[in-house]
Coordinates of C-alpha atoms and ligand atoms in Angstrom, one line a residue:
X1 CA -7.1 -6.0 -22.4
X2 CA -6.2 -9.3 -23.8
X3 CA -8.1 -12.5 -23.1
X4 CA -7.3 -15.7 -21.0
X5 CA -6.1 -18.6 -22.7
X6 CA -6.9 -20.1 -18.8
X7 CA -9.4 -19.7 -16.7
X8 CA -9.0 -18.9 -13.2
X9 CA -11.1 -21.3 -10.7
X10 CA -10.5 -23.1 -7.3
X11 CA -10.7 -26.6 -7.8
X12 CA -11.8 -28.7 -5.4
X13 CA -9.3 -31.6 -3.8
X14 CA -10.6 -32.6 -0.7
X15 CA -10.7 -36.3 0.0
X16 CA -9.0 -37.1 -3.3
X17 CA -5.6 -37.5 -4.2
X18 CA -2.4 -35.3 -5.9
X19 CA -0.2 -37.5 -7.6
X20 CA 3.4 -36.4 -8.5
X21 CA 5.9 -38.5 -10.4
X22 CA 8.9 -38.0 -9.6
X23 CA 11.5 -38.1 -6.9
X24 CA 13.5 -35.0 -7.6
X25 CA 13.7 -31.0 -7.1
X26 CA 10.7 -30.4 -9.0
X27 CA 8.7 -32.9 -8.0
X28 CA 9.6 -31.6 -4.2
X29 CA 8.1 -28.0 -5.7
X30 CA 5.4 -29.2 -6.7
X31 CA 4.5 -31.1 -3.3
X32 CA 4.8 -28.1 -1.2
X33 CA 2.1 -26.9 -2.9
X34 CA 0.0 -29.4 -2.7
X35 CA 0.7 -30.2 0.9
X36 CA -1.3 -26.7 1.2
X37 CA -4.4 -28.0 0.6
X38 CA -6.3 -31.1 2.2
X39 CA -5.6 -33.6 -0.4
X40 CA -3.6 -37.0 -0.2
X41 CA -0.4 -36.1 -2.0
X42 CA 1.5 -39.2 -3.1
X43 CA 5.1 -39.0 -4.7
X44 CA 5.8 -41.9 -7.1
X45 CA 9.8 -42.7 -7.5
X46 CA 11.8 -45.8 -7.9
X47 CA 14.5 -43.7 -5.8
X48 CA 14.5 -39.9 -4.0
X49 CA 16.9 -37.6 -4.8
X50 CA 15.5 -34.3 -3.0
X51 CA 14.4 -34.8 0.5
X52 CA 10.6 -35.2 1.4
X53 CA 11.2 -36.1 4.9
X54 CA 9.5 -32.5 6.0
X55 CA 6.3 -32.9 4.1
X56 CA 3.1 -35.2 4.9
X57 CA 3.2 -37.3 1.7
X58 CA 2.7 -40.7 0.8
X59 CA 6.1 -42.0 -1.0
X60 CA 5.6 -45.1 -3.5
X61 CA 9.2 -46.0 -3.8
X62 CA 8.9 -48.0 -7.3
X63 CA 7.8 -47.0 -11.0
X64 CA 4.6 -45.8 -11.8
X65 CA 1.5 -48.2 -12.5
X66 CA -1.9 -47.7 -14.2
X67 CA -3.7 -48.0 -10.7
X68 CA -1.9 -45.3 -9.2
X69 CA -4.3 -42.5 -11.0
X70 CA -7.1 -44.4 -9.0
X71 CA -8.7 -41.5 -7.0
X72 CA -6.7 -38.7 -8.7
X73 CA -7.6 -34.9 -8.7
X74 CA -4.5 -34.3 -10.6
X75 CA -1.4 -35.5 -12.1
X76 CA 1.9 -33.7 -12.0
X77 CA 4.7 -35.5 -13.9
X78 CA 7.9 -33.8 -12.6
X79 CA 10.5 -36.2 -14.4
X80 CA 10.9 -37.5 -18.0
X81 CA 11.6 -41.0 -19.2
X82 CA 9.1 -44.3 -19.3
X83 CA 7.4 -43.8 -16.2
X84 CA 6.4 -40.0 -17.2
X85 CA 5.5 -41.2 -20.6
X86 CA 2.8 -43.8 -19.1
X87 CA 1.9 -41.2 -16.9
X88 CA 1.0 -38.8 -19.0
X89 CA -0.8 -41.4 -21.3
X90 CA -3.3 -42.6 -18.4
X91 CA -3.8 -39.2 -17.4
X92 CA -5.2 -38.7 -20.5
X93 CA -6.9 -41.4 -21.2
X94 CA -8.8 -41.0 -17.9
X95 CA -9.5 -37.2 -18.3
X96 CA -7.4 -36.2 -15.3
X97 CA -6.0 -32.4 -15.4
X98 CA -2.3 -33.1 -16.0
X99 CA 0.7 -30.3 -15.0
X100 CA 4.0 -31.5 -17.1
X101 CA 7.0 -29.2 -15.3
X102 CA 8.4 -27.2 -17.8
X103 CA 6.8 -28.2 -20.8
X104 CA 3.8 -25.8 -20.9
X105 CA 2.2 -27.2 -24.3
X106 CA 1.6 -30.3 -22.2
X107 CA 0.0 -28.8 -19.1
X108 CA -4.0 -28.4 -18.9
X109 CA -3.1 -26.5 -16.2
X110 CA -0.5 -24.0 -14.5
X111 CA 0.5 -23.8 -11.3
X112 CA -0.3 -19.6 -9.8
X113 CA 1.9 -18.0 -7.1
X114 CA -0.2 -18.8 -3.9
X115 CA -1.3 -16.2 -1.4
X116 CA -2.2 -18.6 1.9
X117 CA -4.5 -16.9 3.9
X118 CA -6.6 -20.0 4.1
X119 CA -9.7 -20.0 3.8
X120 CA -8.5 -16.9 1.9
X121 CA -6.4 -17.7 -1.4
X122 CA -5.0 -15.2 -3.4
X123 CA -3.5 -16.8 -7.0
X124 CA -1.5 -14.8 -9.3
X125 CA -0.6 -16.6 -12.9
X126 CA 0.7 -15.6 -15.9
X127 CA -0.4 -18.5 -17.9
X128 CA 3.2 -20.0 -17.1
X129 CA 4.9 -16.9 -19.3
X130 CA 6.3 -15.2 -16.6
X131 CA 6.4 -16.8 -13.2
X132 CA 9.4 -14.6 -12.0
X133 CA 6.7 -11.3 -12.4
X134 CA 3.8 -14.1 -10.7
X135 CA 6.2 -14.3 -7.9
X136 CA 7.2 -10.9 -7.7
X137 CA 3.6 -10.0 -7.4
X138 CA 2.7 -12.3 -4.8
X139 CA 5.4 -10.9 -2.8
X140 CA 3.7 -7.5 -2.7
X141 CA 0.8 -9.0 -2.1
X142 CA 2.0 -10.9 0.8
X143 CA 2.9 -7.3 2.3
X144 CA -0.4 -5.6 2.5
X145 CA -2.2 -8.7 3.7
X146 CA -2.4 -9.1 7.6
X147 CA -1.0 -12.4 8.3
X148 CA -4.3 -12.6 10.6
X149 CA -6.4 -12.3 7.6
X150 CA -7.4 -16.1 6.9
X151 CA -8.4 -16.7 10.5
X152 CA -10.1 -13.5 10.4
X153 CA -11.9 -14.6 7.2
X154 CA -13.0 -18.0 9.1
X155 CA -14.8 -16.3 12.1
X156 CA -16.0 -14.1 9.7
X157 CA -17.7 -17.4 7.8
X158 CA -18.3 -19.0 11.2
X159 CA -20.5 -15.5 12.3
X160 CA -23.0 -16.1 8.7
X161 CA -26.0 -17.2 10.3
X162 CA -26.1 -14.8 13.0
X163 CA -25.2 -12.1 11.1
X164 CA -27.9 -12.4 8.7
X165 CA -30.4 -13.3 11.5
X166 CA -29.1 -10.0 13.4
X167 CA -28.4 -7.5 10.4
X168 CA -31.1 -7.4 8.0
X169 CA -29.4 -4.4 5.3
X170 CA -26.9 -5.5 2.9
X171 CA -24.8 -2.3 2.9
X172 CA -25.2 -2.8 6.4
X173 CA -24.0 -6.2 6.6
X174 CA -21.0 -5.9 4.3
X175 CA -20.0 -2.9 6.8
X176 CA -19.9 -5.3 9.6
X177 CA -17.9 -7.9 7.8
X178 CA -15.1 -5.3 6.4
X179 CA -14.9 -3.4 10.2
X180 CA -14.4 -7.5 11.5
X181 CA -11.5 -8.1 9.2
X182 CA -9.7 -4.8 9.1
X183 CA -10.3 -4.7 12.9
X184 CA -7.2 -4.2 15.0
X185 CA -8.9 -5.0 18.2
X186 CA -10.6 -8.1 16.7
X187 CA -7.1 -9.0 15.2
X188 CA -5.4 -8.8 18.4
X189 CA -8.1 -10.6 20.3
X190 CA -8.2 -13.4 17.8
X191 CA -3.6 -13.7 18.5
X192 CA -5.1 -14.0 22.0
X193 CA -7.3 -16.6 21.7
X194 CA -10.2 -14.4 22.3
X195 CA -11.5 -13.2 18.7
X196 CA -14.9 -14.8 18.7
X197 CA -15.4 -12.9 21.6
X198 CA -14.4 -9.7 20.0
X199 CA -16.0 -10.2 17.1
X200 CA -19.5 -11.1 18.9
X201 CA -19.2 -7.7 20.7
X202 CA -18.7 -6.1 17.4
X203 CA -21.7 -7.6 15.7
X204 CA -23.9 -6.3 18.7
X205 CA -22.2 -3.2 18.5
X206 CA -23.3 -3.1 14.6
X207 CA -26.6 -4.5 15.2
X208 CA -27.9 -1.8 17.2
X209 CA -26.4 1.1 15.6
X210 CA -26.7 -0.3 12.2
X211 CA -22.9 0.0 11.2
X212 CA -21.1 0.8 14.1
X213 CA -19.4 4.0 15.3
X214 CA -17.7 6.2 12.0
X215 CA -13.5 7.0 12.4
X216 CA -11.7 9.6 10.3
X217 CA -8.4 8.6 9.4
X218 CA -6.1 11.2 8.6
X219 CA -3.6 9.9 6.3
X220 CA -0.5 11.1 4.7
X221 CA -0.4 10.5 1.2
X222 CA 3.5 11.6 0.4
X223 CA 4.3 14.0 -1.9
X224 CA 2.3 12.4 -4.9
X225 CA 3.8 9.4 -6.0
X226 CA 1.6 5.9 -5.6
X227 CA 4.6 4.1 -4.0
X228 CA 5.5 6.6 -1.8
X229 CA 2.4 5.6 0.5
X230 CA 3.1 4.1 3.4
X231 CA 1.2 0.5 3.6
X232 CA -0.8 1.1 6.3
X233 CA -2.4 4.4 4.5
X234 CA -2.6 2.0 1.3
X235 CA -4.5 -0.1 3.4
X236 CA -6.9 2.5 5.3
X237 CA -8.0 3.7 1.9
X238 CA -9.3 0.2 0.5
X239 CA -11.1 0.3 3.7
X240 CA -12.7 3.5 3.7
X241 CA -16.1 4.7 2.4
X242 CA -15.3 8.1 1.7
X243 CA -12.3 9.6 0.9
X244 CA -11.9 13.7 1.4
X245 CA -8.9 14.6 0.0
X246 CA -6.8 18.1 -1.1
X247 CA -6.5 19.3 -4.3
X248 CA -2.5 18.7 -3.9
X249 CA -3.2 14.7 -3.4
X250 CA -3.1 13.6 -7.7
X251 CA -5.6 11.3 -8.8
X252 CA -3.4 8.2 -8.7
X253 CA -3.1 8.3 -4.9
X254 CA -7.2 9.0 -5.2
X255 CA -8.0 6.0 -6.9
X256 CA -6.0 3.7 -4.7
X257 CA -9.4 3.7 -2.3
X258 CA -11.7 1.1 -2.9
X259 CA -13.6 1.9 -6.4
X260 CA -16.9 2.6 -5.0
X261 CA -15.9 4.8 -2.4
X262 CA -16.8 7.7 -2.1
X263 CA -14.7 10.6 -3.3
X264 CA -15.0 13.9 -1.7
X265 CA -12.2 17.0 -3.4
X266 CA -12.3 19.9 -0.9
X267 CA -9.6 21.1 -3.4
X268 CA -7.6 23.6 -1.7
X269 CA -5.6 25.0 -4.2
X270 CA -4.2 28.4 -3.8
X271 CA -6.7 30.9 -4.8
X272 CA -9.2 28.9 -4.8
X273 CA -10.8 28.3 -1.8
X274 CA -13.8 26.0 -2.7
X275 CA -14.3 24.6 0.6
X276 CA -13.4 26.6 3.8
X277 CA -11.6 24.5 7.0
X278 CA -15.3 25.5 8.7
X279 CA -17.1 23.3 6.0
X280 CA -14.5 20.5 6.0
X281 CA -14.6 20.4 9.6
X282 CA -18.1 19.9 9.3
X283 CA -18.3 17.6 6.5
X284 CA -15.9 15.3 8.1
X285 CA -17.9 15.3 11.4
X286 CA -21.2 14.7 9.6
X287 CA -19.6 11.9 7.7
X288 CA -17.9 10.2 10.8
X289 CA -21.6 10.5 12.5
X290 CA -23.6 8.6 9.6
X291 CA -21.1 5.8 10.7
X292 CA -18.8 6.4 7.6
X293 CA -15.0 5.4 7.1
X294 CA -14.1 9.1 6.5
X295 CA -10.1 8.6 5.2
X296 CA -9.2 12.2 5.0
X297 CA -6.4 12.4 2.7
X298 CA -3.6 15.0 2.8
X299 CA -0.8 15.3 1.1
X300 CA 2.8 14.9 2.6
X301 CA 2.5 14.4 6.1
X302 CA -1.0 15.2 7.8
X303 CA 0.4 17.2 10.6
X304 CA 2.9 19.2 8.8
X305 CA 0.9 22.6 7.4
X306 CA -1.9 20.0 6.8
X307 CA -4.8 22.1 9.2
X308 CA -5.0 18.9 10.7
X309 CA -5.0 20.8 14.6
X310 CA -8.5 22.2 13.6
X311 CA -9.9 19.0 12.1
X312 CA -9.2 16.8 14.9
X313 CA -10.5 19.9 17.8
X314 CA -13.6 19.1 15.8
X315 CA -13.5 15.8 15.8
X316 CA -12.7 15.4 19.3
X317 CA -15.6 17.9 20.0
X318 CA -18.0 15.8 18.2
X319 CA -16.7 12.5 19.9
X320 CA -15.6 11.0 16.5
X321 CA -12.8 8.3 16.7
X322 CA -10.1 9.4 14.9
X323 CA -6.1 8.0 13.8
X324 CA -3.4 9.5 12.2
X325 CA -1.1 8.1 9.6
X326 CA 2.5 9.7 9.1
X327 CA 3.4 10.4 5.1
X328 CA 6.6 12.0 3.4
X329 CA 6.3 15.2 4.0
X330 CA 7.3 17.4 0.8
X331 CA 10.9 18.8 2.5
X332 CA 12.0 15.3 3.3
X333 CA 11.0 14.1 -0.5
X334 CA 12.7 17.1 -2.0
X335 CA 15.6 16.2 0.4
X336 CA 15.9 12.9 -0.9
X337 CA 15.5 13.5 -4.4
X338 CA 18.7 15.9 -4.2
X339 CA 20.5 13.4 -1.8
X340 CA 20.5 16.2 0.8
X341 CA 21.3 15.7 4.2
X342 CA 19.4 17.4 5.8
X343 CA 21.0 17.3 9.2
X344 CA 25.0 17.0 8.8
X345 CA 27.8 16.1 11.3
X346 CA 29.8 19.5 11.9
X347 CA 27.2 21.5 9.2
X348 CA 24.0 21.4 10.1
X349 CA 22.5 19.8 13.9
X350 CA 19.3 20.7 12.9
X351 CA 16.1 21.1 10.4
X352 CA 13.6 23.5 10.4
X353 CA 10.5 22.9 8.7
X354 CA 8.4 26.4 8.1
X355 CA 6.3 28.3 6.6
X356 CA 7.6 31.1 3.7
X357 CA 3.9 32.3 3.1
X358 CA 3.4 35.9 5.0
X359 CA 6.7 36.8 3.7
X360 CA 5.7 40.8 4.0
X361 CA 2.9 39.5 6.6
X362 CA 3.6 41.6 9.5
X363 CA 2.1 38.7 11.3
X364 CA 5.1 36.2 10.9
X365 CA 7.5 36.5 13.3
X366 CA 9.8 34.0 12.9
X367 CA 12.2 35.4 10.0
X368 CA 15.0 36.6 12.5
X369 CA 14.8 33.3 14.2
X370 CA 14.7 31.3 11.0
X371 CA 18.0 33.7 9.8
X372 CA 20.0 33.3 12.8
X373 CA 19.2 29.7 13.2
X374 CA 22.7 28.5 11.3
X375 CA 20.1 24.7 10.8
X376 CA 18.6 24.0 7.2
X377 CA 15.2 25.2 6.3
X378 CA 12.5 23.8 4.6
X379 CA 10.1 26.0 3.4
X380 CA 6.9 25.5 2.4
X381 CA 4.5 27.5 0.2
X382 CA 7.2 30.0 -0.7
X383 CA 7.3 29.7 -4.0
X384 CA 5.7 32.9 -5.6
X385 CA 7.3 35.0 -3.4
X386 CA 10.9 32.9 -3.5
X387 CA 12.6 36.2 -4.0
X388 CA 10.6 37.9 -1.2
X389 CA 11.5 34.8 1.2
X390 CA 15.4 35.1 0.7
X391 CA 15.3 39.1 0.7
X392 CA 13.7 38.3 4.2
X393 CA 16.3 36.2 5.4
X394 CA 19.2 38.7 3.8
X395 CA 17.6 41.7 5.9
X396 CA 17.8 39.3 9.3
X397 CA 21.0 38.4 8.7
X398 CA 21.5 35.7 6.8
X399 CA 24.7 35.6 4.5
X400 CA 24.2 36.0 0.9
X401 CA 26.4 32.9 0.0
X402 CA 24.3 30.8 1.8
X403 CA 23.4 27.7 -0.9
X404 CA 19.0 27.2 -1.6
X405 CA 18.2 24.8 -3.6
X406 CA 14.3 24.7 -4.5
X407 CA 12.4 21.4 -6.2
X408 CA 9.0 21.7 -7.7
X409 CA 6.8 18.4 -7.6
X410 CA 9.5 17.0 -4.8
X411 CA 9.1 13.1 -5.0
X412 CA 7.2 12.6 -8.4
X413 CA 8.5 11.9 -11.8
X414 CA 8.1 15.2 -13.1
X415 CA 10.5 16.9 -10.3
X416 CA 12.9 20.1 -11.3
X417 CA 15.8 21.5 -9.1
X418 CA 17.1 24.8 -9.4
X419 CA 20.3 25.5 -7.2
X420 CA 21.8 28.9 -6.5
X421 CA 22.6 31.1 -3.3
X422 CA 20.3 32.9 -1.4
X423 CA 21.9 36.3 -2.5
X424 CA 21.2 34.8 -6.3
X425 CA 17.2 34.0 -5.3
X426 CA 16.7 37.7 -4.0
X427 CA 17.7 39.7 -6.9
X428 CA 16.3 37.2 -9.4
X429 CA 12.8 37.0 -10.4
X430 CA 12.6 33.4 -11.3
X431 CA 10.1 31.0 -14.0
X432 CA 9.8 27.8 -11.9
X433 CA 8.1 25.2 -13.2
X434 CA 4.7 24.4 -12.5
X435 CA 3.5 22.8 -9.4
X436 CA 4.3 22.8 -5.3
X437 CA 7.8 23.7 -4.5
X438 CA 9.7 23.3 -1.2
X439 CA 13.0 25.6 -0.6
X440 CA 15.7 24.2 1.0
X441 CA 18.0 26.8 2.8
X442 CA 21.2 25.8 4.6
X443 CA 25.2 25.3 4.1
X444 CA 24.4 21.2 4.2
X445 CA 22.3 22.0 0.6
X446 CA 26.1 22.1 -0.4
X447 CA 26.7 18.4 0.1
X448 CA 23.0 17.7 -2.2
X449 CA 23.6 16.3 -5.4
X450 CA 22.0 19.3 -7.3
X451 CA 23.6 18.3 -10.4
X452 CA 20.5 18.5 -12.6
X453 CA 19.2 21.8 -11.5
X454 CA 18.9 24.8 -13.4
X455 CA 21.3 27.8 -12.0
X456 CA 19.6 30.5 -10.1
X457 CA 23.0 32.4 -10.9
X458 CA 26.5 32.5 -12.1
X459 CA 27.4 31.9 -8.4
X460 CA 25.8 28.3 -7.9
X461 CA 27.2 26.3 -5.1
X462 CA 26.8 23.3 -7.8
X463 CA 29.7 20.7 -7.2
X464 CA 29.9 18.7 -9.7
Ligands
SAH1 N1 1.3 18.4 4.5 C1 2.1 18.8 3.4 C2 2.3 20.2 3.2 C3 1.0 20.9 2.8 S1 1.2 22.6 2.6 C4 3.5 18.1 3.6 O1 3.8 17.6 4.6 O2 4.2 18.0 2.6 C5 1.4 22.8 0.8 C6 2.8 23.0 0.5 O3 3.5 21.8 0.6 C7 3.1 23.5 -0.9 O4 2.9 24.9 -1.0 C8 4.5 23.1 -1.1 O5 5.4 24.0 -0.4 C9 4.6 21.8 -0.3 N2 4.4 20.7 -1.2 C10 3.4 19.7 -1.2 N3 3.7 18.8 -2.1 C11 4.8 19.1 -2.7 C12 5.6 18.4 -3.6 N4 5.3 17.3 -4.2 N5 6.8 19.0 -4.0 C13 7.2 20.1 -3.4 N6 6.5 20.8 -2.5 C14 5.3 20.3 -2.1

């Protein structure tokens, strides 16, 4: 990592002044930031040419004097000729952090991209390099942050003293502060009018159970890509204390939680079965009842083949608060990384998303139903028996022309397609690449762009 040619602080302005000389464009820029804080912001311009009228500032309609740095925090000169000249002089002379626009070898200081959540400030710089990435930054930022959080951040300052006189533990205490901001009922009281209220009953809550009731969040994580997370799971997982996730989640989804959370693998992979549902069940109830933030993480979608019926029966047993938080489930990734519609006008009015494991298990009944259906297929957790799956379908009826098309790692960079019919899958004993695969089955596969895909056969369906 590279050092800081500037150092990051929050400097205080209160009671003092901003001045900016200049009357145009980037002198306005400049004022709308500094409107943001409590400062007197004065513009100094013989003559406007941008329009201030919306802004609480002082305007000084003449050229700049000596006096005028009086009382000044700091100086932005946001015009060039004499009157940005003196400026800058004085400035100097006096010591005053001074901000030229555009001319960074002049600036003792830079200008960040400003999160507002006051009291709450979030400021990304590049050292005035790149303010296009700064902004770019701030924007994604801006869209995990509740727009609540600043007022939530004030009660939460406004609560110190009784806090500390009521919760004596610092684990304990930081527990009550993170459930108060990331708390929807606390944020909804507080749009109402009502969040001191809310929070009070929190804090009793906390103070007499020492860190309040325990939730499991089940969340989706996708199909294994950081960005395809929804923001609400993105969030969940800063917030949690533990996280228990699958062996199919990868470690970059992982260590997206909060870094000293807790991190629990119950790694089901196939074969292995290090944990069994009993245990997890278990685990997550136990966790949940020490008054944990349990996210239970899952990948795809929780409540697609995610045993996520048994874990909340257990949880709703035990009288554990629990939420659920939709993902990408694998069929829909692998759907969109082949641009497959999945249901088509006139092709397909329907998708089925099932299970291809128990392919010679008497047990699975639904092979006749899934061959006659005429609607795609997504099947999951067919992939070492892919040739089994489509001799099934073949023996219910299903027509040997029909076009699969199977990704491995659906939705991550790593993906592979292969494309063929479902005759072409049964008498072929493919070498798929490594990872989970889904298999798409169904005459709208056609209309995928497959064009990258290795050929299960001569009689691919591949349009070019
Ligand atoms: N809840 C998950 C499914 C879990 S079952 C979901 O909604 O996606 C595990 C099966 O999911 C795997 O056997 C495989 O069929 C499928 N799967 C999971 N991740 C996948 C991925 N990235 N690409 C393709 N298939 C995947």
């Amino acid at each position: 990592m590279g050092h800081l040619n500037t150092f990051p602080l929050s400097f205080k302005v209160q009671g003092r002044r901003i001045v900016i000389i200049g009357g145009a464009e980037e002198a306005l820029n400049k004022a709308r930031l500094a409107v943001k804080t409590t400062a007197q912001v004065v513009i100094i311009a013989p003559h406007l040419e941008a329009d201030f009228s919306a802004l609480p500032v002082e305007l000084v309609l003449r050229h700049f004097q000596a006096s005028d740095l009086d009382g000044a925090a700091l100086v932005f000169v946001a015009e060039e000729g004499p009157d940005a000249i003196a400026a800058q002089a004085e400035a100097r002379a006096r010591n005053i952090p001074l901000n030229v626009v555009d001319v960074p070898g002049q600036c003792d200081f830079y200008t960040p991209a400003i999160i507002d959540r006051a009291p709450l400030t979030i400021a990304v710089s590049s050292e005035g390099a790149a303010p296009v990435l700064a902004r770019l930054v701030r924007a994604r930022i801006e869209a995990v942050l509740s727009p609540q959080l600043g007022r939530l951040a004030s009660l939460a300052g406004s609560l110190r003293h009784r806090v500390e006189s009521l919760i004596e533990d610092g684990d304990a205490r930081r527990r009550f502060y993170q459930a108060l901001v990331t708390s929807p009922e606390v944020e909804r009281a507080e749009l109402a009018g009502s969040g001191e209220t809310a929070a009070w009953a929190l804090l009793a809550q906390h103070a007499q159970t020492g860190g309040g009731a325990g939730v499991v969040w089940l969340i989706g994580a996708g199909p294994g890509s950081e960005d395809l997370l929804t923001l609400r799971a993105q969030r969940l997982l800063q917030d949690a204390d533990v996280i228990v996730h699958d062996q199919l989640v990868p470690d970059v989804v992982v260590q997206m939680g909060r870094r000293d959370a807790e991190q629990i693998s119950v790694g089901k992979a196939k074969g292995h079965h290090s944990f069994s549902q009993a245990q997890i069940n278990t685990l997550l109830v136990r966790l949940a009842g020490e008054g944990k933030r349990v996210a239970r993480l899952k990948s795809g979608d929780p409540m697609v083949f995610g045993r996520a019926g048994e874990e909340i029966a257990a949880l709703r047993k035990a009288g554990i608060a629990y939420q659920v938080v939709p993902g990408v489930s694998a069929a829909l990734a692998a759907a969109a990384d082949t641009a497959t519609p999945v249901t088509l006008r006139k092709v397909s009015s329907g998708f089925i998303m099932a299970t291809a494991h128990g392919a010679e298990d008497t047990e699975l009944q639904h092979w006749a139903l899934l061959a006659g259906a005429g609607l795609t297929l997504g099947l999951y957790m067919g992939k070492s028996i892919a040739a089994d799956v489509a001799a099934r379908l073949l023996e219910h009826g299903a027509s040997a022309t029909l076009p699969v098309g199977i990704v491995v790692n659906a939705g991550r960079a790593n993906r592979s397609l292969y494309s063929g019919t479902l005759g072409a899958l049964a008498s072929n004993q493919l070498d798929f690449a490594d990872g989970p695969a889904v298999i798409l089955v169904g005459e709208a596969v056609a209309a995928g762009d497959w064009a990258d895909a290795a050929q299960m056969a001569a009689q691919s369906f591949k349009v070019a």
